[in-house]
XYZ file of N, CA and C in Angstrom:
288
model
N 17.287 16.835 33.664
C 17.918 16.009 32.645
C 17.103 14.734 32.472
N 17.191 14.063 31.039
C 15.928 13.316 30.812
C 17.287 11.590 31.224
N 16.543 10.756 31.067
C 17.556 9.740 31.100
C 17.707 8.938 29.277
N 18.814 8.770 28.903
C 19.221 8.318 27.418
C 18.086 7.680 26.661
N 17.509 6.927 27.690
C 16.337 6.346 27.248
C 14.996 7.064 26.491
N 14.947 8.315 26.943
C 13.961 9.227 27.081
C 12.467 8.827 28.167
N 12.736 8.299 29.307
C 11.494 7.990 29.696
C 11.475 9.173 30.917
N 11.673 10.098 30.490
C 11.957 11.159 31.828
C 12.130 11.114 32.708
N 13.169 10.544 33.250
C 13.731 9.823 34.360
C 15.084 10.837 34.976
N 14.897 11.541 35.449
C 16.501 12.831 35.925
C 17.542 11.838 36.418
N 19.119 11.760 35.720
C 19.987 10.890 35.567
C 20.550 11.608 36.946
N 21.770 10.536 37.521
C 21.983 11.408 38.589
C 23.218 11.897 38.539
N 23.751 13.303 39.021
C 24.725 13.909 39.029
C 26.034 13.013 38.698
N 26.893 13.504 37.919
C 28.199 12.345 38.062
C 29.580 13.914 37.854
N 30.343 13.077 38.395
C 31.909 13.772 38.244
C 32.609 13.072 37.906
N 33.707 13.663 36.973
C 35.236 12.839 36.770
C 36.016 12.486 37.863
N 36.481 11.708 38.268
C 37.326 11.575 39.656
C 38.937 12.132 38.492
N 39.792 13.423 39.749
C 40.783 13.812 39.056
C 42.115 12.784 38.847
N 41.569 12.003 40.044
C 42.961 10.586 40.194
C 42.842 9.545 39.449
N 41.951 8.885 38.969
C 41.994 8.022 38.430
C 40.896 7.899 37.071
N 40.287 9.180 36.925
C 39.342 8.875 35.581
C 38.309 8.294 35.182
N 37.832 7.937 36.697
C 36.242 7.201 36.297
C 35.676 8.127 36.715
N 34.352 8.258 36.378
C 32.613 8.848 36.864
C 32.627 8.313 37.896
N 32.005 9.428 39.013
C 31.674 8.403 40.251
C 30.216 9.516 40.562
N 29.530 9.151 41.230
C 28.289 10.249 41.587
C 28.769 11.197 42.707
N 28.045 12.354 42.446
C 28.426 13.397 42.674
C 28.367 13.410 44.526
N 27.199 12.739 44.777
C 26.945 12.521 46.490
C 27.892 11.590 46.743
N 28.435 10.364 46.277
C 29.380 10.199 47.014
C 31.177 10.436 46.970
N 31.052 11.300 46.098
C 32.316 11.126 45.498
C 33.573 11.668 46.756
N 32.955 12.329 47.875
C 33.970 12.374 49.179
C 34.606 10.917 49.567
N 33.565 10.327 49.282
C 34.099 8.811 49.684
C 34.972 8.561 48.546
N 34.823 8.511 47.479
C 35.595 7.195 46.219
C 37.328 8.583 46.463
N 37.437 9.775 46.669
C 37.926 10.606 46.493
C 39.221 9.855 47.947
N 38.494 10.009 48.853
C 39.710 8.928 49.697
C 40.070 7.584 49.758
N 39.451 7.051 48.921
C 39.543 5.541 48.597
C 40.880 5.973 47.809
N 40.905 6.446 46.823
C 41.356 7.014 45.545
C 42.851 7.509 45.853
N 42.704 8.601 46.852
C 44.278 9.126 47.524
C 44.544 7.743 48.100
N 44.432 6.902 49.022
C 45.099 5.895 49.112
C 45.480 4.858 48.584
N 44.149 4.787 47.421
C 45.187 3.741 46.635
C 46.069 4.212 45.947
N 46.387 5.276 45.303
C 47.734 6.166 44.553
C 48.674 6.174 45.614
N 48.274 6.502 47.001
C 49.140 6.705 47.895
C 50.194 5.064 47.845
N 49.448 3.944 48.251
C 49.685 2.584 48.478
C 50.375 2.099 47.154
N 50.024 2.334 45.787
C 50.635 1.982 44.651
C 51.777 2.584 44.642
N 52.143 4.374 45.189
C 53.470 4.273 44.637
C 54.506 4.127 45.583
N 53.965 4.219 46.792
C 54.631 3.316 47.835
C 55.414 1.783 47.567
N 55.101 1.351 46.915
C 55.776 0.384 45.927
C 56.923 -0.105 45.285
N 56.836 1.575 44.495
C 57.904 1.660 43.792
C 58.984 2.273 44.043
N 60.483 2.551 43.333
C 61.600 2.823 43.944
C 61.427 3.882 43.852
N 62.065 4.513 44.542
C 61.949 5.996 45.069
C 61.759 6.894 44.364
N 62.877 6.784 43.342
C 62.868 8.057 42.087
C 61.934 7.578 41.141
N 60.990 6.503 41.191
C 60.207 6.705 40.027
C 58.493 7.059 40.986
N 58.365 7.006 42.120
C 57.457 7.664 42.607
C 56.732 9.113 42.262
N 55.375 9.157 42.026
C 55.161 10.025 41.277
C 54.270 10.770 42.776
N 53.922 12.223 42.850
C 53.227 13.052 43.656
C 51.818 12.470 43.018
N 50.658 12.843 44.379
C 49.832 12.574 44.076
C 48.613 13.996 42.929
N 48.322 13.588 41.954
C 47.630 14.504 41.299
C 46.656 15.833 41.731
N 47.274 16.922 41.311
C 46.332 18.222 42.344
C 45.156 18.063 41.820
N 44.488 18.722 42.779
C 43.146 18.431 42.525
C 42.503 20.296 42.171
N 41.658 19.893 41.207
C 41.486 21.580 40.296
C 40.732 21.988 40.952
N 41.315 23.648 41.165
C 41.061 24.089 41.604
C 39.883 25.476 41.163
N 38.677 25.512 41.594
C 37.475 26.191 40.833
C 36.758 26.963 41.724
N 36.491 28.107 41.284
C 35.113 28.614 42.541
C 34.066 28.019 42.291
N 33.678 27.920 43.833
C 32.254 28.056 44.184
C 31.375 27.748 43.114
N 31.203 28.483 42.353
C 30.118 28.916 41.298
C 30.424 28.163 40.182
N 31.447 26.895 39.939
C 31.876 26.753 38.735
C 30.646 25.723 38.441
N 30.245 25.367 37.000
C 29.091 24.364 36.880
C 29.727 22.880 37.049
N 28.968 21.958 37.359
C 29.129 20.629 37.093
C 29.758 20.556 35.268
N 29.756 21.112 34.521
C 30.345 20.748 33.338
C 32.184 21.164 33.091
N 32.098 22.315 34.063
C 33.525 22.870 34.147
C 34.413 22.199 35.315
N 33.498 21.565 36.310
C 34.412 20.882 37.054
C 34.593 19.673 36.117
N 33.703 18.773 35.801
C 34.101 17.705 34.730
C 35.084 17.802 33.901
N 35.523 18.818 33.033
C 36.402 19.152 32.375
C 38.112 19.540 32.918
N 37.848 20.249 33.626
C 39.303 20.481 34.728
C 39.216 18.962 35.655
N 39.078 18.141 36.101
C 39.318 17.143 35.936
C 39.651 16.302 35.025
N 39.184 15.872 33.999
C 39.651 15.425 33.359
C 41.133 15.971 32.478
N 41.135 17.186 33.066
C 42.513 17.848 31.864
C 43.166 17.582 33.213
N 42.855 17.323 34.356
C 44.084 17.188 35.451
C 44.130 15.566 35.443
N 43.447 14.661 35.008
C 43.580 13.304 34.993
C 44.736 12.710 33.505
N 44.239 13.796 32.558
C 44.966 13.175 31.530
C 46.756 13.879 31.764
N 46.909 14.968 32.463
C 48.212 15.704 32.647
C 48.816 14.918 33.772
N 48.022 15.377 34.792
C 48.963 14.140 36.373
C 48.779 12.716 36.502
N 47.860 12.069 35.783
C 47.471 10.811 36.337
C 48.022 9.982 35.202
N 48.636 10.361 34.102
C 48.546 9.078 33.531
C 50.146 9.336 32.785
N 50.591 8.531 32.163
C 52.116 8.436 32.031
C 52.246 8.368 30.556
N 53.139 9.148 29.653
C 53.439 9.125 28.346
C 54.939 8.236 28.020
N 54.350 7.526 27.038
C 55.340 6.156 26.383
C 56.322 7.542 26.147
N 57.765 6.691 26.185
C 58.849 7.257 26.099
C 58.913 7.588 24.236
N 58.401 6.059 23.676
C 58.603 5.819 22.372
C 58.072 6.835 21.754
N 56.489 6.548 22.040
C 55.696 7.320 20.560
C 54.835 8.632 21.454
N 55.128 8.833 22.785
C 54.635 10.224 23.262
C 53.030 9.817 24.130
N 52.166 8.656 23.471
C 51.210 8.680 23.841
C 51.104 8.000 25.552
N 49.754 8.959 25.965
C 49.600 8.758 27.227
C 49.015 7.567 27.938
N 49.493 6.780 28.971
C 48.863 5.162 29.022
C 48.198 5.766 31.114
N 47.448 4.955 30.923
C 47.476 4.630 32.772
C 48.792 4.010 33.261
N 49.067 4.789 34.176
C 50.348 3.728 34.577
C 49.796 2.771 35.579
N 49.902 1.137 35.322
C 49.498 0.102 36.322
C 51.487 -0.635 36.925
């Protein structure tokens, strides 16, 4: 892969994180991935009981799936478990 720039520069691997929706690189993303369960863990620890939400599954793919299909099933598991739809008009917000 070239870098945006075009100076042929190979960009480096990135993934969707399924919890919270940022890019993180692909080598470290074991790390941002438990950063990540605990802070969801610690945020809804917070709140009152019944509005506590489970923490978001994480998609599930073989082996063989490409870096473009895990990107994608993440993100369809970030926009379904991770984020919260207005009562009003339906649309989906981050819940802070």
């Amino acid at each position: 892969e070239t870098s945006p720039r075009g100076r042929g520069l190979a960009m480096p691997a990135s993934i969707c994180c399924y919890i919270c929706g940022k890019q993180c690189l692909l080598s470290s993303f074991a790390i941002h991935e438990t950063a990540c369960i605990r802070s969801w863990e610690e945020t809804e620890s917070q709140k009152p009981a019944k509005e506590r939400r489970p923490l978001p599954r994480k998609p599930e793919l073989g082996e063989d799936a490409s870096l473009e299909e895990r990107n994608a099933a993440a993100q369809e598991a970030y926009k379904t478990d991770s984020k919260v739809a207005c009562p009003g008009c339906g649309r989906s917000f981050k819940d802070e």
